[in-house]
PDB file of C-alpha atoms in Angstrom:
ATOM      1  CA  MET A 902      37.869 -12.272  16.498  1.00 41.00           C
ATOM      2  CA  THR A 903      38.357 -15.829  15.245  1.00 38.00           C
ATOM      3  CA  THR A 904      41.114 -16.920  12.887  1.00 36.00           C
ATOM      4  CA  ASP A 905      38.783 -16.728   9.885  1.00 38.00           C
ATOM      5  CA  GLY A 906      37.927 -13.100  10.639  1.00 41.00           C
ATOM      6  CA  ALA A 907      34.454 -13.774  12.067  1.00 39.00           C
ATOM      7  CA  THR A 908      33.351 -12.454  15.426  1.00 36.00           C
ATOM      8  CA  PRO A 909      32.718 -15.055  18.162  1.00 35.00           C
ATOM      9  CA  GLU A 910      28.976 -14.476  17.800  1.00 35.00           C
ATOM     10  CA  GLU A 911      29.104 -15.056  14.035  1.00 37.00           C
ATOM     11  CA  SER A 912      31.236 -18.159  14.489  1.00 36.00           C
ATOM     12  CA  ARG A 913      28.851 -19.528  17.108  1.00 33.00           C
ATOM     13  CA  ASP A 914      25.796 -18.912  14.910  1.00 40.00           C
ATOM     14  CA  GLU A 915      27.324 -20.446  11.799  1.00 43.00           C
ATOM     15  CA  GLY A 916      25.526 -23.682  11.042  1.00 49.00           C
ATOM     16  CA  ASP A 917      23.028 -23.078  13.870  1.00 51.00           C
ATOM     17  CA  PRO A 918      19.572 -23.951  12.438  1.00 50.00           C
ATOM     18  CA  ALA A 919      17.785 -21.764  14.984  1.00 47.00           C
ATOM     19  CA  ALA A 920      19.944 -18.761  14.147  1.00 43.00           C
ATOM     20  CA  ASP A 921      19.528 -19.406  10.421  1.00 47.00           C
ATOM     21  CA  GLU A 922      15.749 -19.602  10.825  1.00 47.00           C
ATOM     22  CA  GLU A 923      15.705 -16.352  12.798  1.00 41.00           C
ATOM     23  CA  ARG A 924      17.758 -14.560  10.135  1.00 40.00           C
ATOM     24  CA  ASP A 925      15.482 -15.918   7.396  1.00 47.00           C
ATOM     25  CA  ALA A 926      12.438 -14.678   9.290  1.00 43.00           C
ATOM     26  CA  PHE A 927      13.954 -11.206   9.535  1.00 39.00           C
ATOM     27  CA  GLU A 928      14.729 -11.192   5.807  1.00 43.00           C
ATOM     28  CA  GLU A 929      11.251 -12.378   4.808  1.00 43.00           C
ATOM     29  CA  TYR A 930       9.252 -10.170   7.137  1.00 44.00           C
ATOM     30  CA  ALA A 931       7.948  -7.282   5.073  1.00 42.00           C
ATOM     31  CA  ASP A 932       6.798  -4.882   7.800  1.00 55.00           C
ATOM     32  CA  LEU A 933       8.808  -1.681   7.638  1.00 51.00           C
ATOM     33  CA  GLY A 934      11.389  -1.368  10.393  1.00 61.00           C
ATOM     34  CA  ALA A 935      10.895  -4.746  12.067  1.00 70.00           C
ATOM     35  CA  THR A 936      14.413  -6.152  11.772  1.00 74.00           C
ATOM     36  CA  THR A 937      15.070  -7.387  15.319  1.00 84.00           C
ATOM     37  CA  GLU A 938      13.322  -9.926  17.505  1.00 84.00           C
ATOM     38  CA  ASN A 939      11.907  -7.254  19.801  1.00 86.00           C
ATOM     39  CA  ALA A 940      10.711  -5.112  16.899  1.00 81.00           C
ATOM     40  CA  MET A 941       9.007  -8.093  15.295  1.00 83.00           C
ATOM     41  CA  GLU A 942       7.266  -8.939  18.568  1.00 86.00           C
ATOM     42  CA  ILE A 943       5.980  -5.366  18.830  1.00 85.00           C
ATOM     43  CA  ALA A 944       4.793  -5.338  15.206  1.00 82.00           C
ATOM     44  CA  GLU A 945       3.031  -8.687  15.531  1.00 84.00           C
ATOM     45  CA  THR A 946       1.406  -7.762  18.852  1.00 87.00           C
ATOM     46  CA  SER A 947       0.202  -4.489  17.381  1.00 86.00           C
ATOM     47  CA  MET A 948      -1.319  -6.209  14.352  1.00 86.00           C
ATOM     48  CA  ASP A 949      -2.909  -8.879  16.565  1.00 89.00           C
ATOM     49  CA  ARG A 950      -4.680  -6.109  18.459  1.00 91.00           C
ATOM     50  CA  VAL A 951      -5.761  -4.466  15.211  1.00 92.00           C
ATOM     51  CA  ARG A 952      -7.241  -7.772  14.001  1.00 93.00           C
ATOM     52  CA  GLU A 953      -9.385  -7.873  17.122  1.00 93.00           C
ATOM     53  CA  ILE A 954     -11.214  -4.743  15.973  1.00 94.00           C
ATOM     54  CA  VAL A 955     -10.982  -4.961  12.168  1.00 95.00           C
ATOM     55  CA  PRO A 956     -12.370  -7.877  10.107  1.00 93.00           C
ATOM     56  CA  ASP A 957      -9.813 -10.325   8.733  1.00 92.00           C
ATOM     57  CA  GLU A 958     -11.749 -11.995   5.934  1.00 93.00           C
ATOM     58  CA  THR A 959     -10.606 -10.409   2.669  1.00 95.00           C
ATOM     59  CA  LEU A 960      -7.554  -8.830   1.103  1.00 97.00           C
ATOM     60  CA  ALA A 961      -9.309  -5.473   1.390  1.00 97.00           C
ATOM     61  CA  ASP A 962      -9.525  -6.081   5.136  1.00 96.00           C
ATOM     62  CA  ARG A 963      -5.733  -6.192   5.233  1.00 96.00           C
ATOM     63  CA  ILE A 964      -5.710  -2.651   3.865  1.00 97.00           C
ATOM     64  CA  ARG A 965      -8.332  -1.593   6.410  1.00 97.00           C
ATOM     65  CA  GLN A 966      -6.206  -3.159   9.140  1.00 96.00           C
ATOM     66  CA  LYS A 967      -3.113  -1.320   7.947  1.00 96.00           C
ATOM     67  CA  SER A 968      -5.023   1.975   7.868  1.00 97.00           C
ATOM     68  CA  VAL A 969      -5.930   1.493  11.529  1.00 96.00           C
ATOM     69  CA  HIS A 970      -2.380   0.421  12.341  1.00 94.00           C
ATOM     70  CA  ALA A 971      -0.928   3.481  10.583  1.00 94.00           C
ATOM     71  CA  THR A 972      -3.315   6.026  12.111  1.00 95.00           C
ATOM     72  CA  GLY A 973      -3.963   4.480  15.520  1.00 94.00           C
ATOM     73  CA  ASP A 974      -7.676   5.071  14.930  1.00 95.00           C
ATOM     74  CA  PRO A 975     -10.058   2.064  14.815  1.00 96.00           C
ATOM     75  CA  GLU A 976     -12.653   4.176  13.013  1.00 96.00           C
ATOM     76  CA  PHE A 977     -10.363   4.770  10.046  1.00 97.00           C
ATOM     77  CA  GLN A 978     -11.277   1.356   8.640  1.00 97.00           C
ATOM     78  CA  HIS A 979     -14.670   2.817   7.721  1.00 97.00           C
ATOM     79  CA  LEU A 980     -13.061   5.638   5.725  1.00 97.00           C
ATOM     80  CA  MET A 981     -11.272   3.397   3.241  1.00 98.00           C
ATOM     81  CA  ARG A 982     -12.567   3.165  -0.338  1.00 98.00           C
ATOM     82  CA  PHE A 983     -11.663   0.838  -3.211  1.00 98.00           C
ATOM     83  CA  THR A 984     -12.333   0.868  -6.947  1.00 97.00           C
ATOM     84  CA  GLY A 985     -12.197  -2.332  -8.970  1.00 95.00           C
ATOM     85  CA  THR A 986     -14.250  -5.415  -9.701  1.00 94.00           C
ATOM     86  CA  ASP A 987     -14.540  -5.802  -5.916  1.00 96.00           C
ATOM     87  CA  ASP A 988     -12.926  -4.213  -2.871  1.00 96.00           C
ATOM     88  CA  SER A 989      -9.990  -6.630  -2.997  1.00 96.00           C
ATOM     89  CA  GLU A 990      -9.144  -6.074  -6.672  1.00 97.00           C
ATOM     90  CA  PRO A 991      -6.735  -3.161  -5.988  1.00 98.00           C
ATOM     91  CA  VAL A 992      -4.861  -5.331  -3.486  1.00 98.00           C
ATOM     92  CA  ARG A 993      -4.546  -8.174  -5.985  1.00 97.00           C
ATOM     93  CA  ALA A 994      -3.450  -5.728  -8.691  1.00 98.00           C
ATOM     94  CA  GLY A 995      -0.898  -4.140  -6.381  1.00 98.00           C
ATOM     95  CA  ALA A 996       0.511  -7.479  -5.254  1.00 97.00           C
ATOM     96  CA  ARG A 997       0.829  -8.656  -8.863  1.00 98.00           C
ATOM     97  CA  ALA A 998       2.644  -5.442  -9.747  1.00 98.00           C
ATOM     98  CA  VAL A 999       5.058  -5.973  -6.848  1.00 98.00           C
ATOM     99  CA  LEU A1000       5.716  -9.541  -7.978  1.00 97.00           C
ATOM    100  CA  ASP A1001       6.287  -8.236 -11.519  1.00 97.00           C
ATOM    101  CA  GLU A1002       8.779  -5.703 -10.088  1.00 97.00           C
ATOM    102  CA  ARG A1003       6.895  -2.737 -11.484  1.00 98.00           C
ATOM    103  CA  PRO A1004       8.091   0.729 -10.384  1.00 98.00           C
ATOM    104  CA  ILE A1005       6.713   2.321  -7.234  1.00 98.00           C
ATOM    105  CA  VAL A1006       6.277   6.043  -7.911  1.00 98.00           C
ATOM    106  CA  THR A1007       5.473   8.428  -5.042  1.00 98.00           C
ATOM    107  CA  ASP A1008       4.488  12.072  -5.081  1.00 97.00           C
ATOM    108  CA  ILE A1009       7.032  13.390  -2.572  1.00 96.00           C
ATOM    109  CA  THR A1010      10.216  12.409  -0.760  1.00 96.00           C
ATOM    110  CA  MET A1011       8.532  11.609   2.555  1.00 96.00           C
ATOM    111  CA  VAL A1012       6.360   8.920   0.987  1.00 97.00           C
ATOM    112  CA  LYS A1013       9.317   7.481  -0.924  1.00 97.00           C
ATOM    113  CA  GLU A1014      11.362   7.232   2.270  1.00 95.00           C
ATOM    114  CA  GLY A1015       8.499   5.362   3.925  1.00 95.00           C
ATOM    115  CA  ILE A1016       8.405   2.596   1.310  1.00 96.00           C
ATOM    116  CA  THR A1017      10.035  -0.531   2.680  1.00 93.00           C
ATOM    117  CA  GLY A1018      13.194  -1.682   0.977  1.00 91.00           C
ATOM    118  CA  ARG A1019      12.521  -5.295   1.903  1.00 90.00           C
ATOM    119  CA  GLY A1020      10.279  -7.933   0.378  1.00 91.00           C
ATOM    120  CA  HIS A1021      10.427  -6.593  -3.173  1.00 95.00           C
ATOM    121  CA  ASP A1022      12.735  -5.649  -6.036  1.00 96.00           C
ATOM    122  CA  CYS A1023      10.654  -2.776  -7.393  1.00 98.00           C
ATOM    123  CA  PRO A1024      12.498   0.408  -8.324  1.00 98.00           C
ATOM    124  CA  VAL A1025      11.213   3.272  -6.172  1.00 98.00           C
ATOM    125  CA  ARG A1026      11.241   6.882  -7.307  1.00 97.00           C
ATOM    126  CA  LYS A1027       9.528  10.165  -6.470  1.00 97.00           C
ATOM    127  CA  ALA A1028       7.828  12.650  -8.750  1.00 97.00           C
ATOM    128  CA  ILE A1029       8.792  15.842  -6.926  1.00 96.00           C
ATOM    129  CA  GLY A1030      11.871  17.448  -8.426  1.00 96.00           C
ATOM    130  CA  ASN A1031      10.641  16.940 -11.968  1.00 97.00           C
ATOM    131  CA  GLY A1032       8.652  19.439 -14.019  1.00 96.00           C
ATOM    132  CA  ALA A1033      10.257  22.589 -12.596  1.00 96.00           C
ATOM    133  CA  GLU A1034      10.029  24.427 -15.923  1.00 96.00           C
ATOM    134  CA  LEU A1035       6.374  23.484 -16.370  1.00 97.00           C
ATOM    135  CA  ALA A1036       5.563  24.732 -12.867  1.00 97.00           C
ATOM    136  CA  ALA A1037       7.370  28.015 -13.519  1.00 96.00           C
ATOM    137  CA  GLU A1038       5.661  28.540 -16.868  1.00 96.00           C
ATOM    138  CA  THR A1039       2.119  27.713 -15.765  1.00 96.00           C
ATOM    139  CA  GLY A1040       2.079  28.582 -12.075  1.00 97.00           C
ATOM    140  CA  MET A1041       0.737  25.139 -11.168  1.00 97.00           C
ATOM    141  CA  THR A1042       2.075  23.406  -8.080  1.00 96.00           C
ATOM    142  CA  ARG A1043       5.415  21.634  -8.281  1.00 96.00           C
ATOM    143  CA  THR A1044       3.796  18.299  -7.432  1.00 96.00           C
ATOM    144  CA  ALA A1045       1.187  18.618 -10.182  1.00 97.00           C
ATOM    145  CA  ALA A1046       3.873  19.603 -12.679  1.00 98.00           C
ATOM    146  CA  SER A1047       6.072  16.713 -11.597  1.00 98.00           C
ATOM    147  CA  VAL A1048       3.253  14.214 -12.161  1.00 98.00           C
ATOM    148  CA  LEU A1049       2.563  15.598 -15.633  1.00 98.00           C
ATOM    149  CA  GLU A1050       6.277  15.552 -16.472  1.00 97.00           C
ATOM    150  CA  LEU A1051       6.696  11.911 -15.454  1.00 98.00           C
ATOM    151  CA  ASP A1052       3.496  10.972 -17.236  1.00 98.00           C
ATOM    152  CA  SER A1053       4.847  12.453 -20.465  1.00 97.00           C
ATOM    153  CA  GLU A1054       7.737   9.993 -20.087  1.00 97.00           C
ATOM    154  CA  GLY A1055       5.396   7.024 -19.569  1.00 97.00           C
ATOM    155  CA  VAL A1056       6.541   6.495 -15.990  1.00 98.00           C
ATOM    156  CA  TYR A1057       3.084   5.799 -14.556  1.00 98.00           C
ATOM    157  CA  GLU A1058       2.105   3.123 -17.057  1.00 98.00           C
ATOM    158  CA  ASP A1059       1.666  -0.163 -15.119  1.00 98.00           C
ATOM    159  CA  ALA A1060       3.293   1.463 -12.077  1.00 98.00           C
ATOM    160  CA  ILE A1061       2.325   1.300  -8.414  1.00 98.00           C
ATOM    161  CA  THR A1062       1.444   4.948  -7.936  1.00 98.00           C
ATOM    162  CA  VAL A1063       1.380   6.378  -4.413  1.00 98.00           C
ATOM    163  CA  VAL A1064       0.149   9.873  -3.507  1.00 98.00           C
ATOM    164  CA  GLY A1065       0.353  10.696   0.179  1.00 97.00           C
ATOM    165  CA  ASN A1066       0.672  14.441   0.461  1.00 95.00           C
ATOM    166  CA  ALA A1067      -0.406  16.606  -2.448  1.00 94.00           C
ATOM    167  CA  PRO A1068      -4.038  16.889  -3.578  1.00 97.00           C
ATOM    168  CA  THR A1069      -2.880  18.592  -6.768  1.00 97.00           C
ATOM    169  CA  ALA A1070      -0.765  15.528  -7.555  1.00 97.00           C
ATOM    170  CA  ALA A1071      -3.879  13.353  -7.236  1.00 98.00           C
ATOM    171  CA  LEU A1072      -5.828  15.729  -9.477  1.00 98.00           C
ATOM    172  CA  ALA A1073      -3.047  15.718 -12.067  1.00 98.00           C
ATOM    173  CA  LEU A1074      -2.923  11.928 -11.928  1.00 98.00           C
ATOM    174  CA  ALA A1075      -6.683  11.788 -12.523  1.00 98.00           C
ATOM    175  CA  ASP A1076      -6.179  13.935 -15.633  1.00 98.00           C
ATOM    176  CA  CYS A1077      -3.453  11.560 -16.824  1.00 98.00           C
ATOM    177  CA  ILE A1078      -5.728   8.544 -16.370  1.00 98.00           C
ATOM    178  CA  GLU A1079      -8.493  10.351 -18.221  1.00 98.00           C
ATOM    179  CA  ASP A1080      -6.025  10.934 -21.064  1.00 97.00           C
ATOM    180  CA  GLY A1081      -5.097   7.248 -21.303  1.00 97.00           C
ATOM    181  CA  THR A1082      -2.479   6.440 -18.658  1.00 98.00           C
ATOM    182  CA  ARG A1083      -3.087   3.138 -16.890  1.00 98.00           C
ATOM    183  CA  PRO A1084      -1.221   2.597 -13.610  1.00 98.00           C
ATOM    184  CA  ALA A1085      -1.291  -0.930 -12.199  1.00 98.00           C
ATOM    185  CA  VAL A1086      -2.818   0.472  -9.008  1.00 98.00           C
ATOM    186  CA  VAL A1087      -3.143   3.843  -7.311  1.00 98.00           C
ATOM    187  CA  VAL A1088      -2.843   4.426  -3.564  1.00 98.00           C
ATOM    188  CA  ALA A1089      -3.923   7.990  -2.790  1.00 98.00           C
ATOM    189  CA  THR A1090      -4.373   9.533   0.658  1.00 98.00           C
ATOM    190  CA  PRO A1091      -3.519  13.236   0.201  1.00 96.00           C
ATOM    191  CA  VAL A1092      -4.251  15.193   3.346  1.00 94.00           C
ATOM    192  CA  GLY A1093      -5.530  18.678   4.096  1.00 92.00           C
ATOM    193  CA  PHE A1094      -8.372  21.176   4.055  1.00 94.00           C
ATOM    194  CA  VAL A1095      -7.991  22.355   0.453  1.00 94.00           C
ATOM    195  CA  LYS A1096      -8.889  19.937  -2.364  1.00 94.00           C
ATOM    196  CA  ALA A1097      -7.772  16.818  -0.468  1.00 95.00           C
ATOM    197  CA  ALA A1098     -11.188  15.164  -0.255  1.00 95.00           C
ATOM    198  CA  GLU A1099     -12.200  16.512  -3.656  1.00 96.00           C
ATOM    199  CA  SER A1100      -9.036  15.190  -5.312  1.00 97.00           C
ATOM    200  CA  ARG A1101      -9.685  11.686  -4.033  1.00 97.00           C
ATOM    201  CA  THR A1102     -13.316  11.834  -5.148  1.00 97.00           C
ATOM    202  CA  ARG A1103     -12.278  12.815  -8.670  1.00 97.00           C
ATOM    203  CA  LEU A1104      -9.566  10.177  -8.731  1.00 98.00           C
ATOM    204  CA  ARG A1105     -12.039   7.463  -7.722  1.00 98.00           C
ATOM    205  CA  GLU A1106     -14.568   8.565 -10.328  1.00 98.00           C
ATOM    206  CA  VAL A1107     -12.038   8.708 -13.165  1.00 98.00           C
ATOM    207  CA  ALA A1108     -10.356   5.462 -12.119  1.00 97.00           C
ATOM    208  CA  ALA A1109     -13.676   3.621 -11.908  1.00 97.00           C
ATOM    209  CA  GLU A1110     -14.648   4.877 -15.358  1.00 97.00           C
ATOM    210  CA  HIS A1111     -11.379   3.708 -16.907  1.00 98.00           C
ATOM    211  CA  GLY A1112     -10.824   0.497 -14.958  1.00 97.00           C
ATOM    212  CA  VAL A1113      -7.854   1.561 -12.832  1.00 98.00           C
ATOM    213  CA  PRO A1114      -7.813  -0.069  -9.369  1.00 98.00           C
ATOM    214  CA  THR A1115      -7.464   2.434  -6.523  1.00 98.00           C
ATOM    215  CA  ILE A1116      -7.117   2.501  -2.752  1.00 98.00           C
ATOM    216  CA  THR A1117      -8.187   5.806  -1.219  1.00 98.00           C
ATOM    217  CA  ASN A1118      -9.989   7.223   1.789  1.00 97.00           C
ATOM    218  CA  VAL A1119     -12.693   9.810   2.357  1.00 96.00           C
ATOM    219  CA  GLY A1120     -12.573  12.993   4.401  1.00 93.00           C
ATOM    220  CA  ARG A1121      -9.753  15.439   5.084  1.00 93.00           C
ATOM    221  CA  ARG A1122      -7.427  13.000   6.831  1.00 95.00           C
ATOM    222  CA  GLY A1123      -4.653  10.973   5.231  1.00 96.00           C
ATOM    223  CA  GLY A1124      -0.990  11.726   4.770  1.00 96.00           C
ATOM    224  CA  SER A1125       2.381  10.362   3.752  1.00 96.00           C
ATOM    225  CA  GLY A1126       2.717   7.831   6.563  1.00 96.00           C
ATOM    226  CA  LEU A1127      -0.655   6.310   5.751  1.00 97.00           C
ATOM    227  CA  ALA A1128       0.101   6.117   2.023  1.00 98.00           C
ATOM    228  CA  ALA A1129       3.463   4.460   2.641  1.00 97.00           C
ATOM    229  CA  GLY A1130       1.906   2.010   5.092  1.00 96.00           C
ATOM    230  CA  LEU A1131      -0.782   0.988   2.605  1.00 98.00           C
ATOM    231  CA  ALA A1132       1.789   0.570  -0.166  1.00 98.00           C
ATOM    232  CA  ASN A1133       3.919  -1.528   2.171  1.00 96.00           C
ATOM    233  CA  GLU A1134       0.934  -3.773   2.822  1.00 96.00           C
ATOM    234  CA  LEU A1135       0.784  -4.483  -0.918  1.00 97.00           C
ATOM    235  CA  VAL A1136       4.410  -5.576  -0.621  1.00 96.00           C
ATOM    236  CA  HIS A1137       3.515  -7.732   2.374  1.00 94.00           C
ATOM    237  CA  VAL A1138       0.671  -9.411   0.454  1.00 96.00           C
ATOM    238  CA  ALA A1139       3.062 -10.073  -2.435  1.00 96.00           C
ATOM    239  CA  SER A1140       5.565 -11.562   0.016  1.00 94.00           C
ATOM    240  CA  ASP A1141       2.881 -13.909   1.333  1.00 94.00           C
ATOM    241  CA  VAL A1142       2.057 -14.959  -2.233  1.00 95.00           C
ATOM    242  CA  ARG A1143       5.724 -15.551  -2.996  1.00 93.00           C
ATOM    243  CA  ALA A1144       6.049 -17.677   0.146  1.00 91.00           C
ATOM    244  CA  GLY A1145       3.072 -19.804  -0.897  1.00 92.00           C
ATOM    245  CA  GLU A1146       1.000 -18.646   2.073  1.00 92.00           C
ATOM    246  CA  LEU A1147      -1.622 -16.888  -0.043  1.00 91.00           C
ATOM    247  CA  SER A1148      -3.106 -17.035  -3.529  1.00 90.00           C
ATOM    248  CA  ILE A1149      -4.475 -13.961  -5.263  1.00 88.00           C
ATOM    249  CA  GLU A1150      -5.870 -15.789  -8.283  1.00 79.00           C
ATOM    250  CA  SER A1151      -9.626 -16.002  -8.693  1.00 55.00           C
ATOM    251  CA  SER A1152     -11.347 -19.254  -7.837  1.00 36.00           C
ATOM    252  CA  PRO A1153     -13.966 -20.805 -10.175  1.00 32.00           C
ATOM    253  CA  ALA A1154     -16.695 -19.242  -8.076  1.00 30.00           C
ATOM    254  CA  GLY A1155     -15.135 -15.845  -8.650  1.00 32.00           C
ATOM    255  CA  ARG A1156     -13.919 -15.476  -5.077  1.00 34.00           C
ATOM    256  CA  PRO A1157     -10.171 -14.853  -4.781  1.00 41.00           C
ATOM    257  CA  SER A1158      -8.559 -17.895  -3.218  1.00 41.00           C
ATOM    258  CA  GLY A1159      -6.726 -17.122  -0.019  1.00 44.00           C
ATOM    259  CA  GLU A1160      -9.695 -15.166   1.333  1.00 45.00           C
ATOM    260  CA  ARG A1161     -11.700 -17.114   3.863  1.00 38.00           C
ATOM    261  CA  SER A1162     -15.411 -17.479   3.266  1.00 34.00           C
ATOM    262  CA  ASP A1163     -17.532 -16.525   6.272  1.00 35.00           C
ATOM    263  CA  PRO A1164     -20.813 -18.483   6.439  1.00 29.00           C
ATOM    264  CA  ARG A1165     -22.279 -15.599   8.418  1.00 28.00           C
ATOM    265  CA  GLY A1166     -21.555 -13.222   5.539  1.00 35.00           C
ATOM    266  CA  GLY A1167     -18.825 -11.293   7.335  1.00 37.00           C
ATOM    267  CA  ALA A1168     -16.853 -10.551   4.184  1.00 36.00           C
ATOM    268  CA  SER A1169     -19.843  -9.278   2.239  1.00 34.00           C
ATOM    269  CA  GLU A1170     -20.963  -7.181   5.189  1.00 36.00           C
ATOM    270  CA  SER A1171     -17.494  -5.655   5.293  1.00 37.00           C
ATOM    271  CA  ALA A1172     -17.682  -4.786   1.607  1.00 35.00           C
ATOM    272  CA  GLU A1173     -21.182  -3.358   1.973  1.00 35.00           C
ATOM    273  CA  ARG A1174     -20.035  -1.258   4.893  1.00 35.00           C
ATOM    274  CA  SER A1175     -17.224   0.179   2.787  1.00 36.00           C
ATOM    275  CA  SER A1176     -19.257   0.910  -0.334  1.00 35.00           C
ATOM    276  CA  GLY A1177     -22.552   1.830   1.263  1.00 33.00           C
ATOM    277  CA  GLU A1178     -21.487   4.660   3.547  1.00 34.00           C
ATOM    278  CA  SER A1179     -21.686   8.280   2.518  1.00 34.00           C
ATOM    279  CA  ASP A1180     -18.298   9.667   1.572  1.00 37.00           C
ATOM    280  CA  GLY A1181     -18.821  12.699   3.749  1.00 37.00           C
ATOM    281  CA  GLU A1182     -16.752  14.800   1.390  1.00 38.00           C
TER     282      GLU A1182
END
């Protein structure tokens, strides 16, 4: 311990530009859990490998990349679906909401715990635990009741809404949107054999009708880890915007700046692949 109370390591690093730069990099890096040099190397190497198998042309591709990263399955990129003016609109909407420090509202505790605490100042809360009386009175699931309870309080308006576990939460959220609620963006990947695929289909249909941007997937797969990872990628995009490394504003030609144009049509092919496949639900 030095005379000023600092450890020798802290004293040695004080005023060291390299150490300061390393600390700044740790603070700015938005990937969940990567807070040491070794962890950052692993995260970057993993994403480099993902980019070798997933296109890297649009903001929507960043979500496809994260879906592969979160599931370990290269084919998952083809299961992602987006509603909005184009596939990247939900990513732009989500990043703007992060920059505006809008609330992040999850369906259950597991998803909430997976949301990174770095790279944003958004309040994060979960729905589960609310609406107990409504669930008891009606017999509906606790997650559905919790969504309806929070919606009655206006919690979902302009919020980043994340559903990773409960299909009934996604169905309840679709009802709320149909009744006038307008989240900033919805990320929904509820998992399971009962109503999971159907809940996402209904959510996409209702959201498209009412102009709510969504990020979802098709099929029975999904889950809390995937939902949290996709939400964290919205935070990462916002961090890149804040750092001046990316722009999410539309260019005069209508193409979001910050997305590289591929003369071979790679970006449009990626979008066609996403929207043209059968949902298989």
